[in-house]
mmCIF file of C-alpha atoms and ligand atoms in Angstrom:
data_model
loop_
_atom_site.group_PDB
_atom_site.id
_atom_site.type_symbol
_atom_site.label_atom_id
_atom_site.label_comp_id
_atom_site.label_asym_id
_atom_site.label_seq_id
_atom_site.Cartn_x
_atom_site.Cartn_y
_atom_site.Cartn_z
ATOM 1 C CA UNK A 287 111.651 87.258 92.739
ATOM 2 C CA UNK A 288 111.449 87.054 89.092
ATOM 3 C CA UNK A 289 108.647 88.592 87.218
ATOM 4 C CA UNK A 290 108.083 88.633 83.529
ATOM 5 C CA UNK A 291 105.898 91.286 81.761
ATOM 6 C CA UNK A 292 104.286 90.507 78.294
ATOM 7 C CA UNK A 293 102.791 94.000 77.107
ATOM 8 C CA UNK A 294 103.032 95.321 73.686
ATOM 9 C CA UNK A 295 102.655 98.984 74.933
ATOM 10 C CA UNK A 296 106.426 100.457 75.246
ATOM 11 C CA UNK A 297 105.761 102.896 77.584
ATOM 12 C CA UNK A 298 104.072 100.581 79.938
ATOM 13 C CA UNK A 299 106.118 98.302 79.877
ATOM 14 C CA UNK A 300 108.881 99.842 80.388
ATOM 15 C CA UNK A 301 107.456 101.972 83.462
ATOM 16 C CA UNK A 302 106.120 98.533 84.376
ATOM 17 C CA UNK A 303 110.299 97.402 84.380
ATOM 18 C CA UNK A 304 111.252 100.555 85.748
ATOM 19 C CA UNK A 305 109.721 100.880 88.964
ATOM 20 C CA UNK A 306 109.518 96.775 89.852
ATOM 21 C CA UNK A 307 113.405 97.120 89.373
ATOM 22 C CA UNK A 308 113.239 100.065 91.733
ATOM 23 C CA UNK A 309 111.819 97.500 94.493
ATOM 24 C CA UNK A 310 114.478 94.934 93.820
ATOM 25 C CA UNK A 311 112.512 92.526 91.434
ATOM 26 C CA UNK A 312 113.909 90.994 88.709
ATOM 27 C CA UNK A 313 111.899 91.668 85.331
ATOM 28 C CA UNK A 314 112.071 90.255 82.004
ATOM 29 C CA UNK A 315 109.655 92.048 79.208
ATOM 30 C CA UNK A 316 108.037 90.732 75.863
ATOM 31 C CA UNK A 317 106.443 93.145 73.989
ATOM 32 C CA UNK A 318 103.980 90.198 71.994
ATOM 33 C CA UNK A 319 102.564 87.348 73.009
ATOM 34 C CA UNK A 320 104.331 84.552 71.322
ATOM 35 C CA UNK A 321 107.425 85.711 73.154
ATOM 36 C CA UNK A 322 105.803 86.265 76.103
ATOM 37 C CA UNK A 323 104.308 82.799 75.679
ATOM 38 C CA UNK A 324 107.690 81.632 74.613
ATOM 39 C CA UNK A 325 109.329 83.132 77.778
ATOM 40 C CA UNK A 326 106.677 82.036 80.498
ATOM 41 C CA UNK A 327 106.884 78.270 78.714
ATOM 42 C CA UNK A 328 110.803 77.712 79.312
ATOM 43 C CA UNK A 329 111.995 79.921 81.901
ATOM 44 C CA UNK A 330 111.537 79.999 85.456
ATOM 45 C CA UNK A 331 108.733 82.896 86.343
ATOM 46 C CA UNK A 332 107.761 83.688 90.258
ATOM 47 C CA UNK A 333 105.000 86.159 88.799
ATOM 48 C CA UNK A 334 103.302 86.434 85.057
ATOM 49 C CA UNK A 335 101.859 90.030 84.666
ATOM 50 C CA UNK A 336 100.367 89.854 81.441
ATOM 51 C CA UNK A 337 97.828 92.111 79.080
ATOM 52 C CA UNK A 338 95.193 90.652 77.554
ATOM 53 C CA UNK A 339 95.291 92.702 73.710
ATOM 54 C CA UNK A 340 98.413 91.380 72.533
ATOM 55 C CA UNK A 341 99.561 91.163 68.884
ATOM 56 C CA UNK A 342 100.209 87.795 67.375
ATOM 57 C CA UNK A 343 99.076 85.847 70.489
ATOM 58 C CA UNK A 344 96.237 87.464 72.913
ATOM 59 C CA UNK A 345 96.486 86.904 76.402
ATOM 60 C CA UNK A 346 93.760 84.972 77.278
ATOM 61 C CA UNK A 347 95.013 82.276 74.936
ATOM 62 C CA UNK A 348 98.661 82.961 76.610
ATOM 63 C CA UNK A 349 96.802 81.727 80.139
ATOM 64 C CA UNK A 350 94.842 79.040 78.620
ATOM 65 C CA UNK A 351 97.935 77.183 77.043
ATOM 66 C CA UNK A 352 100.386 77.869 79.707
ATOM 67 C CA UNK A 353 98.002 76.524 82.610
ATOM 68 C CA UNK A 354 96.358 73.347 80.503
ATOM 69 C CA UNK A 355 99.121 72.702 77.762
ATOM 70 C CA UNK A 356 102.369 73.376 79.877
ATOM 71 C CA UNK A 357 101.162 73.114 83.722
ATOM 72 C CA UNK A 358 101.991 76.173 84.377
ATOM 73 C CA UNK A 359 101.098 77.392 87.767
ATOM 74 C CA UNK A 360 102.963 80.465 88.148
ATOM 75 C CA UNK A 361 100.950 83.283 89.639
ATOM 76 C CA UNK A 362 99.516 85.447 86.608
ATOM 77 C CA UNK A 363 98.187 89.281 86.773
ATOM 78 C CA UNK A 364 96.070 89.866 83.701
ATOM 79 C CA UNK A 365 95.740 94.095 82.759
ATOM 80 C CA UNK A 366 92.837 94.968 81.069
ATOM 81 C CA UNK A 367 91.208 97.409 79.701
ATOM 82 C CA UNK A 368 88.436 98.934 81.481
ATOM 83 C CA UNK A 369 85.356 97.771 79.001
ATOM 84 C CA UNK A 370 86.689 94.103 79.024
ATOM 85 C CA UNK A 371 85.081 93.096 81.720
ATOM 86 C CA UNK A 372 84.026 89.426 80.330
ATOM 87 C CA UNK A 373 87.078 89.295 79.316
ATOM 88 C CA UNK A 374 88.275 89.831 82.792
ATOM 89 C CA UNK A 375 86.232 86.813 83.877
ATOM 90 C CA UNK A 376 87.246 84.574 81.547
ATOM 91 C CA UNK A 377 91.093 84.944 82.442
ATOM 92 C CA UNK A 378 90.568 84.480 86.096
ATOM 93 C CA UNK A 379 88.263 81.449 84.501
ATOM 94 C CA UNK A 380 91.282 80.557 82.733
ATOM 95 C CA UNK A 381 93.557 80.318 85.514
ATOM 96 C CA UNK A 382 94.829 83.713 86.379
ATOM 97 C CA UNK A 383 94.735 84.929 89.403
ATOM 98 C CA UNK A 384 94.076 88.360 89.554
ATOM 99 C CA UNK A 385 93.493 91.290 87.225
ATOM 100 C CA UNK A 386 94.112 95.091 87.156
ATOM 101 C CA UNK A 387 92.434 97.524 85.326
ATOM 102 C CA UNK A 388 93.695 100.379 83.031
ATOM 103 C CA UNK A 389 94.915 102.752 83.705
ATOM 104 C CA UNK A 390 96.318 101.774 87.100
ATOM 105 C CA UNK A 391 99.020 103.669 89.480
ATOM 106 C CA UNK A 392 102.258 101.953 90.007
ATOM 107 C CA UNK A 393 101.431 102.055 93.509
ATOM 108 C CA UNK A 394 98.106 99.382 92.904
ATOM 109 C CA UNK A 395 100.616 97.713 90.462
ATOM 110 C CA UNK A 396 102.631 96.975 93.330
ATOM 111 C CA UNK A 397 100.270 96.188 95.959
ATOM 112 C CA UNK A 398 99.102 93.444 93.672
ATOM 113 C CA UNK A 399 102.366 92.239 92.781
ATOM 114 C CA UNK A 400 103.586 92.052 96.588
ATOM 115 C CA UNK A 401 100.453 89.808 97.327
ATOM 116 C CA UNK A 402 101.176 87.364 94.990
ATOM 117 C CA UNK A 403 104.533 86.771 94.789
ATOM 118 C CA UNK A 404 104.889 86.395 98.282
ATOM 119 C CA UNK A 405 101.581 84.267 98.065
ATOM 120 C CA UNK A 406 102.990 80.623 99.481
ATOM 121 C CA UNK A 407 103.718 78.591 97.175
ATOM 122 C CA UNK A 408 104.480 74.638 97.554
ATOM 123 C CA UNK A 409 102.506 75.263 101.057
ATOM 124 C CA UNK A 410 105.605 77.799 101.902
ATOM 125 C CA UNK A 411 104.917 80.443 104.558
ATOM 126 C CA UNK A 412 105.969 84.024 104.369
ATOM 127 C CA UNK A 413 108.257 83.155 107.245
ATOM 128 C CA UNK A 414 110.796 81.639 106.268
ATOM 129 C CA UNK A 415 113.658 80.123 108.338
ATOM 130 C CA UNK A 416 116.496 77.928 109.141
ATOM 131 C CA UNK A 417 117.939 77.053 112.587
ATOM 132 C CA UNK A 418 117.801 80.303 114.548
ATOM 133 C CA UNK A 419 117.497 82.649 111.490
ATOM 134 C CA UNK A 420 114.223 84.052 109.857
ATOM 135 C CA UNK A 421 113.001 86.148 107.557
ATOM 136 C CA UNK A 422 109.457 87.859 107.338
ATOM 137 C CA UNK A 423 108.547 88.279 103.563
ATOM 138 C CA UNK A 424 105.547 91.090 104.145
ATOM 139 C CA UNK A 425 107.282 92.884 106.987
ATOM 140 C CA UNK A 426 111.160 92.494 105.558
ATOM 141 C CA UNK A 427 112.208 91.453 108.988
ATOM 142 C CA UNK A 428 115.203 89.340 109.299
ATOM 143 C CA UNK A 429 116.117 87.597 112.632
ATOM 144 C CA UNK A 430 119.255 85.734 113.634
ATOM 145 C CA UNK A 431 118.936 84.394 117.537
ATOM 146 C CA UNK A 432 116.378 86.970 118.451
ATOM 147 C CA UNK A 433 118.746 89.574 117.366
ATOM 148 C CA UNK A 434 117.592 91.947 114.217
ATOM 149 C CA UNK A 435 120.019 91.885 111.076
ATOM 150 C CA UNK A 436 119.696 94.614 108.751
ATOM 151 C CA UNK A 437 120.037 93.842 105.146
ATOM 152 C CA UNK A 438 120.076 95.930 101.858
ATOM 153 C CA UNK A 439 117.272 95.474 99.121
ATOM 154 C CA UNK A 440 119.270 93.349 97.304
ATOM 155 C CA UNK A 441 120.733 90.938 100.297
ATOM 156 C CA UNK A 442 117.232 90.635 101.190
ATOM 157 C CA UNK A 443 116.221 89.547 98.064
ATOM 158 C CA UNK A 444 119.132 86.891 97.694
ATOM 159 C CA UNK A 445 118.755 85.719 101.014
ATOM 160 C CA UNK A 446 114.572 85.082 100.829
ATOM 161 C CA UNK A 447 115.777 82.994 97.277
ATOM 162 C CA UNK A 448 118.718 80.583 99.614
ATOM 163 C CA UNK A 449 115.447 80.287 102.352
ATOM 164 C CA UNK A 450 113.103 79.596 99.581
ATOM 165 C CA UNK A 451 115.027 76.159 98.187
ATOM 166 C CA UNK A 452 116.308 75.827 101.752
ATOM 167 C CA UNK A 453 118.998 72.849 101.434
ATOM 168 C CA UNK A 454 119.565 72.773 97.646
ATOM 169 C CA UNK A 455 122.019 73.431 96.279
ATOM 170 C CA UNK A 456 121.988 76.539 94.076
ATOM 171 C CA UNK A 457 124.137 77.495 91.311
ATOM 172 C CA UNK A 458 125.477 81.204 90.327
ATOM 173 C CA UNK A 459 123.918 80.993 87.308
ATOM 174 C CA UNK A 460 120.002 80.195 89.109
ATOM 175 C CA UNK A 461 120.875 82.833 91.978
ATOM 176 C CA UNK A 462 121.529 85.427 89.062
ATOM 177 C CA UNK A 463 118.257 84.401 87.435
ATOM 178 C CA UNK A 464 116.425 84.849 90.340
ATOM 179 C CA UNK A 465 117.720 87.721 92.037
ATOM 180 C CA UNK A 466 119.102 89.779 88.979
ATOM 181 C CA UNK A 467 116.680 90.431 85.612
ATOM 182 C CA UNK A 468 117.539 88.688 82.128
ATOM 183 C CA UNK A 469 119.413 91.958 80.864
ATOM 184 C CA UNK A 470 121.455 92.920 84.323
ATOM 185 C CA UNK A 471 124.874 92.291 83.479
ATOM 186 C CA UNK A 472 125.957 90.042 86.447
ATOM 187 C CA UNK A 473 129.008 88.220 86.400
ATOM 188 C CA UNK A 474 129.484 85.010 88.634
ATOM 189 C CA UNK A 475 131.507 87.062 90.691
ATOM 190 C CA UNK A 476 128.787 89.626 91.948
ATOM 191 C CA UNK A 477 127.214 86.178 93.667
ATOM 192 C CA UNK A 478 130.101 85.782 95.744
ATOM 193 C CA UNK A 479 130.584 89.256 96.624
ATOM 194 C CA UNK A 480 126.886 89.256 97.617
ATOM 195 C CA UNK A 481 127.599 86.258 99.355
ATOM 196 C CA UNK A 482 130.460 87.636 101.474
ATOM 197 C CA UNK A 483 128.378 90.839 102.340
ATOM 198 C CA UNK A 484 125.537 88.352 103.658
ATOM 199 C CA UNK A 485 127.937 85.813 105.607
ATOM 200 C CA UNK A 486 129.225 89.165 107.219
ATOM 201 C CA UNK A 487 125.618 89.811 108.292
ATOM 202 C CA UNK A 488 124.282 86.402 109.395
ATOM 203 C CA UNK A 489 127.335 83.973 110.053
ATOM 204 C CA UNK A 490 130.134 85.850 110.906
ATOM 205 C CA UNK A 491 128.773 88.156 113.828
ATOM 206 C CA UNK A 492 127.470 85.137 115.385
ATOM 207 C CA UNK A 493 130.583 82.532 116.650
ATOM 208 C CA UNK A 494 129.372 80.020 118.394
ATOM 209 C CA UNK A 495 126.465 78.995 116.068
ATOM 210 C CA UNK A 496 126.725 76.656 112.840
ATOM 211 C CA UNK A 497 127.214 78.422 109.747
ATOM 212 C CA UNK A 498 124.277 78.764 107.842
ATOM 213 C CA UNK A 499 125.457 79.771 104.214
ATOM 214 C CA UNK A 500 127.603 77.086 102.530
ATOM 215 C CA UNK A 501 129.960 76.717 100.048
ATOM 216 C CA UNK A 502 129.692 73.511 97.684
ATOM 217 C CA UNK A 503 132.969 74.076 96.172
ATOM 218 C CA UNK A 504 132.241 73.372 91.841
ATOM 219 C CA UNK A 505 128.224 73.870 92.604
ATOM 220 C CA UNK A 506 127.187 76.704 93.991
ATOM 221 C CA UNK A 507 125.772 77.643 97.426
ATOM 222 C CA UNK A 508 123.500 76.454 99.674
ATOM 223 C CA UNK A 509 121.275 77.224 103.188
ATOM 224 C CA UNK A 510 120.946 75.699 105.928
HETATM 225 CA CA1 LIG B 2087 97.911 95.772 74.655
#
């Protein structure tokens, strides 16, 4: 899951980075609006958390062009300070999809985070499966033929992104987007290491059935 944060305050921000990375998200940070507009318009965003007193491009207008100019639709939670409430109302009238108030625990921060990333999508379910394998995005249960697989944080995370573009092919370079943030320094290699660790959890303890995780030699990987 990869979540950008446009919010001029350091601090914030950077708490904002800080404990999301903590849970295993991957966060990019603007600190104005046009690049945060500039980020949420070209890269590829599972969540938008975004403040509304920006300098050089406020937030509402950030919401307004990416949803009508750029067809946008990535989940966005606007932060606001407590006396804006109109302008609270206008960004959910603008096409966000949820707002938080100032100041706000991490803890809230999260809460609200958790329901809408793992708010379907595309119609996609918070199950998620192939063949006899599943994987429960609010409980963080995975499941191979009835049998319980414990992952880390991080194979979690990498395996909910294969399940999520089940049969497409994905490249290192889209798996490190998604799974790692903009600044992690991940080399192609950490894939296939994480890779390995996850075959050795879900494929390899289990002979006699198909393996899921493939190889497209030149590509990248793909499930299922
Ligand atoms: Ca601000």
């Amino acid at each position: 899951m990869r979540i950008l944060v446009v919010e001029d305050e350091h601090k914030i921000a950077n708490s904002i980075k800080k404990g999301l990375e903590q849970e295993l998200y991957a966060v990019d940070l603007a600190y104005d609006g046009e690049d945060g507009f500039g980020l949420a318009a070209t890269e590829d965003y599972d969540l938008i958390i975004l403040d509304l007193m920006l300098p050089k491009m406020d937030g509402m207008e950030i919401c307004a062009k990416l949803r009508q100019e750029e067809k946008i639709h990535t989940p966005i939670l606007i932060l606001t300070a407590r006396d804006q409430i109109d302008d609270k109302v206008k960004g959910l009238n603008l096409g966000a999809d949820d707002y938080l108030t100032k100041p706000f625990s991490f803890a809230e921060l999260l809460a609200r985070v958790r329901a809408l990333s793992r708010r379907p999508k595309n119609g996609l379910n918070t199950l998620l499966s192939v063949g006899d394998l599943s994987l429960d995005t609010l409980s963080f249960e995975v499941k191979r033929a009835g049998k319980r697989v414990a992952l880390s944080k991080r194979e979690f995370s990498l395996l909910e992104y294969l399940l999520r573009h089940k049969g497409r092919i994905l490249t290192k370079e889209q798996i490190i987007s998604h799974v790692w943030d903009y600044d992690a320094d991940v080399l192609p290699n950490t894939v296939e290491v994480y890779i390995g660790y996850l075959r050795k959890k879900i494929d390899k303890p289990f002979k006699n059935k198909p393996s899921l995780i493939q190889t497209v030699r030149g590509f990248g990987y793909k499930i299922g």
